[in-house]
mmCIF file of C-alpha atoms in Angstrom:
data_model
loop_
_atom_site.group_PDB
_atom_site.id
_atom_site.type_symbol
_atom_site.label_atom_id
_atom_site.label_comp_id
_atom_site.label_asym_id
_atom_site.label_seq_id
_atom_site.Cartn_x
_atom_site.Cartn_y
_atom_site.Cartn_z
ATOM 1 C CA UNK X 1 146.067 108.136 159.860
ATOM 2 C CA UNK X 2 143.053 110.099 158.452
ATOM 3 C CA UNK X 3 140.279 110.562 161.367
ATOM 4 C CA UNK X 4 136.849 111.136 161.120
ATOM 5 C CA UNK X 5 136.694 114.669 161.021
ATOM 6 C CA UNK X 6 139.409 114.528 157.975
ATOM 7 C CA UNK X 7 136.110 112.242 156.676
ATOM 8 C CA UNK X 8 133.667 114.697 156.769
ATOM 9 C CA UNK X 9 135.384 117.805 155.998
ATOM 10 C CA UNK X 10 134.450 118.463 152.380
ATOM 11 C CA UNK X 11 132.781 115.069 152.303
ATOM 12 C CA UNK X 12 135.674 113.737 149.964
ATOM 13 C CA UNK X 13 135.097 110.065 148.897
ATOM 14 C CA UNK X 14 139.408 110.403 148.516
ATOM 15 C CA UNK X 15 140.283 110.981 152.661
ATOM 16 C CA UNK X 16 138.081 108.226 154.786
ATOM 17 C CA UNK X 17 138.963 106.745 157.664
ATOM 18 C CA UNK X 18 141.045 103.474 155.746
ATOM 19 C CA UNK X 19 143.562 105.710 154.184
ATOM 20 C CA UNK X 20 144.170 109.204 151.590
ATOM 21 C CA UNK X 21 143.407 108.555 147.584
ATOM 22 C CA UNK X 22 145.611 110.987 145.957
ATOM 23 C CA UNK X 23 145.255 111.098 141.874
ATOM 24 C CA UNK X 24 147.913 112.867 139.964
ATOM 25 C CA UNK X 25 147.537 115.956 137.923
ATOM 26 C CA UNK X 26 147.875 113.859 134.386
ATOM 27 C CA UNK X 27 145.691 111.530 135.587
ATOM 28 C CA UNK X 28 143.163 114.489 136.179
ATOM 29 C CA UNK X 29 144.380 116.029 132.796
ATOM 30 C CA UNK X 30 143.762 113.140 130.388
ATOM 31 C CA UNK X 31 139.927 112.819 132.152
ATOM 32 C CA UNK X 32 139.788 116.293 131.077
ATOM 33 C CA UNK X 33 141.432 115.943 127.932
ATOM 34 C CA UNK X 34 138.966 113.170 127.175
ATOM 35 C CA UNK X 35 135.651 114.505 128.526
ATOM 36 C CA UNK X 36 136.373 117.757 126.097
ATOM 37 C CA UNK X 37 137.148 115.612 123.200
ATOM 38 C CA UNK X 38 133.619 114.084 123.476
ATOM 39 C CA UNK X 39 131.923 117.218 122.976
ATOM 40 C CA UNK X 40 130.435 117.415 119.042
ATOM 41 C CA UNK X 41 132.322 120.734 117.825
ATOM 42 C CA UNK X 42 135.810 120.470 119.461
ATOM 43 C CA UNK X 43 138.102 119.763 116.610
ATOM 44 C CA UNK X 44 141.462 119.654 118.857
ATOM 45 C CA UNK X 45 142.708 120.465 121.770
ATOM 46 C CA UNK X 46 145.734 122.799 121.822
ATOM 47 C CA UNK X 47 146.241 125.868 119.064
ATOM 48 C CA UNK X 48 146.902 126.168 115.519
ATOM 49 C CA UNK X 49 150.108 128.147 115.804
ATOM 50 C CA UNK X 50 152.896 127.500 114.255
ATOM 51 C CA UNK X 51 155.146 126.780 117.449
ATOM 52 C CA UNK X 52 152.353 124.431 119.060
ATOM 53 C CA UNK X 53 152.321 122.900 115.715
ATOM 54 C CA UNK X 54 155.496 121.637 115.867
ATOM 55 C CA UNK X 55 155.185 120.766 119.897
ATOM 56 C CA UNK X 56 152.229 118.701 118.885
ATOM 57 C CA UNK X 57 154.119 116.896 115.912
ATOM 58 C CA UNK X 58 157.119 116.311 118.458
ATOM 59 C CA UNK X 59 154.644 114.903 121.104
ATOM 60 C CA UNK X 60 152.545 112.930 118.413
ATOM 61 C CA UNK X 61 156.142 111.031 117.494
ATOM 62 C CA UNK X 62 157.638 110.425 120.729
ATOM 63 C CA UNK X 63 153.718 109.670 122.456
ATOM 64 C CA UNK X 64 154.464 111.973 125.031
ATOM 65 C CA UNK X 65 152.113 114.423 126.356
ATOM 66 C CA UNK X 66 149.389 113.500 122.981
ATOM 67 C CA UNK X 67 146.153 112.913 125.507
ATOM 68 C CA UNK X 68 146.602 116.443 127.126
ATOM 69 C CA UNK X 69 148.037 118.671 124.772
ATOM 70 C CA UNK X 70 146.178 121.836 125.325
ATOM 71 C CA UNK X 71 145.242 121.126 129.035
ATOM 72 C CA UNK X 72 146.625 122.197 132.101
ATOM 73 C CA UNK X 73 145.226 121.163 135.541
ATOM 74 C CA UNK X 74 145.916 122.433 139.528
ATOM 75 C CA UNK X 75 144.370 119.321 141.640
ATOM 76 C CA UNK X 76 143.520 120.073 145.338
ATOM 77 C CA UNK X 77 142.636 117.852 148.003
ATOM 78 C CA UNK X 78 138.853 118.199 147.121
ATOM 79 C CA UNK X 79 138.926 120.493 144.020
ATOM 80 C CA UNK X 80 140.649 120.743 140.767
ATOM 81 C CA UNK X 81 140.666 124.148 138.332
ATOM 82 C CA UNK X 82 140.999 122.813 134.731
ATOM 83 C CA UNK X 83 142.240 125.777 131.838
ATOM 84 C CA UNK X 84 141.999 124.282 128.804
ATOM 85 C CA UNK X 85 142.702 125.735 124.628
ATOM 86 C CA UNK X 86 140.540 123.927 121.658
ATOM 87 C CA UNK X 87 140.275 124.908 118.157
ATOM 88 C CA UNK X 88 136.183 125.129 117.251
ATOM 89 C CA UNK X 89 134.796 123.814 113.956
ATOM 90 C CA UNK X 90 133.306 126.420 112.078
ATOM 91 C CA UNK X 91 129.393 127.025 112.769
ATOM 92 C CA UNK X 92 129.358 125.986 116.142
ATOM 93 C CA UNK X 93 127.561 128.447 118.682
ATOM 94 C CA UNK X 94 131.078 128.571 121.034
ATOM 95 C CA UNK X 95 128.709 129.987 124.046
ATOM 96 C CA UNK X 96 126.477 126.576 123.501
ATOM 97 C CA UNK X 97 130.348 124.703 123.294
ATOM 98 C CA UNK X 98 131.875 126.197 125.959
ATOM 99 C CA UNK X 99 128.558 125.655 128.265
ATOM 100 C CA UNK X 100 128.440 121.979 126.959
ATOM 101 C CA UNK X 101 132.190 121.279 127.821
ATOM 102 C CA UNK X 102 132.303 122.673 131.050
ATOM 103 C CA UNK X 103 128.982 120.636 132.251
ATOM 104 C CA UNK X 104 130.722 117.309 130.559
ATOM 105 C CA UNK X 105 134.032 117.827 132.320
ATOM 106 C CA UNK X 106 132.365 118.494 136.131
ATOM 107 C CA UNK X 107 130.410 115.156 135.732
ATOM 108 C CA UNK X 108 132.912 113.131 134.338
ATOM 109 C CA UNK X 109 136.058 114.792 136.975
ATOM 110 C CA UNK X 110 133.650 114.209 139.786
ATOM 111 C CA UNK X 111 132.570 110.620 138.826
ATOM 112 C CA UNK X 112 135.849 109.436 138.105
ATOM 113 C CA UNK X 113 137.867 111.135 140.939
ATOM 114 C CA UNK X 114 135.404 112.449 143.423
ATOM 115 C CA UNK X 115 136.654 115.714 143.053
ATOM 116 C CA UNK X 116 134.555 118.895 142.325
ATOM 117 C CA UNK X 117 135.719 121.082 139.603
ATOM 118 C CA UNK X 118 135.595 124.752 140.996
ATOM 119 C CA UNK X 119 136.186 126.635 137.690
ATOM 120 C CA UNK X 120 136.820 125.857 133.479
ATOM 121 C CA UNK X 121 138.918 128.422 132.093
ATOM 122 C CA UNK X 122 138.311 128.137 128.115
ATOM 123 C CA UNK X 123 140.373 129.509 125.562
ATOM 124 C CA UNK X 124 139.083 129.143 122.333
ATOM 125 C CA UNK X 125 142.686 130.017 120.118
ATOM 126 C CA UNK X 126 141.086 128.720 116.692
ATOM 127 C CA UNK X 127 138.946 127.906 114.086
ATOM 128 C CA UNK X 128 138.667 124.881 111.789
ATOM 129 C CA UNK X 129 137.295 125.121 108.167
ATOM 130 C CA UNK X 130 137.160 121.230 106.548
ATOM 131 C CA UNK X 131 137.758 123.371 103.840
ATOM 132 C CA UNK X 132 140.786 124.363 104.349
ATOM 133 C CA UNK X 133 141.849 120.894 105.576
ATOM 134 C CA UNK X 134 141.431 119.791 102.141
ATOM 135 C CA UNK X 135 143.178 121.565 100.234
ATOM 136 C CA UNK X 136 146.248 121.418 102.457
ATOM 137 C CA UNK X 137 148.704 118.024 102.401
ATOM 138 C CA UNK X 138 149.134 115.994 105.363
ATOM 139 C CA UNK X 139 152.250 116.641 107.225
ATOM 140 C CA UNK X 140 154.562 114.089 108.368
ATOM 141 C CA UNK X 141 157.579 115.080 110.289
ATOM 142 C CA UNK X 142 160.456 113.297 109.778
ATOM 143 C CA UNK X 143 161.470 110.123 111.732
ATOM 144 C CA UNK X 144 164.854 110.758 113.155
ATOM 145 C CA UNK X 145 166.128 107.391 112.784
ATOM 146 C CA UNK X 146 166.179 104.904 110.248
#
């Protein structure tokens, strides 16, 4: 049982004196996943390249993984570190992005979970034209079973 120095270190609402709150990395992950997804100028999460292509089709059809594709978390008893990859629209200032992204995910990590987010690694692996998107026919893959 948790004392009250355990309490006070690091002032984390998660150890207290009833018990220890412990919130799993995917929990952690999808807050992340989410709180970057709000952010006007993040068109997806993950990369455009061929192989994550075909991991995100795979994950879209069996539901698995789809909320943090492109997210990878390491959650600490008081901190979490958060590396994430997007794909930008075109014409958005990514220094503005990247700024506006990393203050959304702090707040909403440290609201939800009470944890402080020590650092937001960003890699920024590609760039979205609607044009493009246009011209180009929806994918499906296939369902394998009838």
């Amino acid at each position: 049982m948790a004392d009250s120095k355990d309490t006070q270190r690091g002032n984390s609402e998660l150890v207290t004196k009833e018990g220890k709150t412990t919130i799993s990395n995917e929990v952690v992950a999808k807050i992340v996943a989410l709180a970057t997804r709000e952010i006007a100028g993040v068109h997806e999460m993950g990369s455009l390249g061929l192989g994550d292509a075909l991991t995100g089709m795979a994950q879209r059809a069996s539901k698995l993984g789809q909320s943090t594709q492109g997210v990878n978390v390491e959650v600490g008893e008081r901190e979490v570190a958060v590396d994430i990859k997007i794909v930008v629209e075109y014409g958005v200032s990514i220094p503005q992005l990247t700024t506006a992204i990393r203050r959304n995910l702090a707040t909403r990590v440290n609201t939800m979970t009470g944890l402080a987010v020590k650092e937001v690694n960003i890699d920024v692996t590609g760039l979205y034209f609607a044009e493009e998107a246009k011209d180009k026919p929806v994918e499906r893959p296939e369902p394998r079973v009838a």
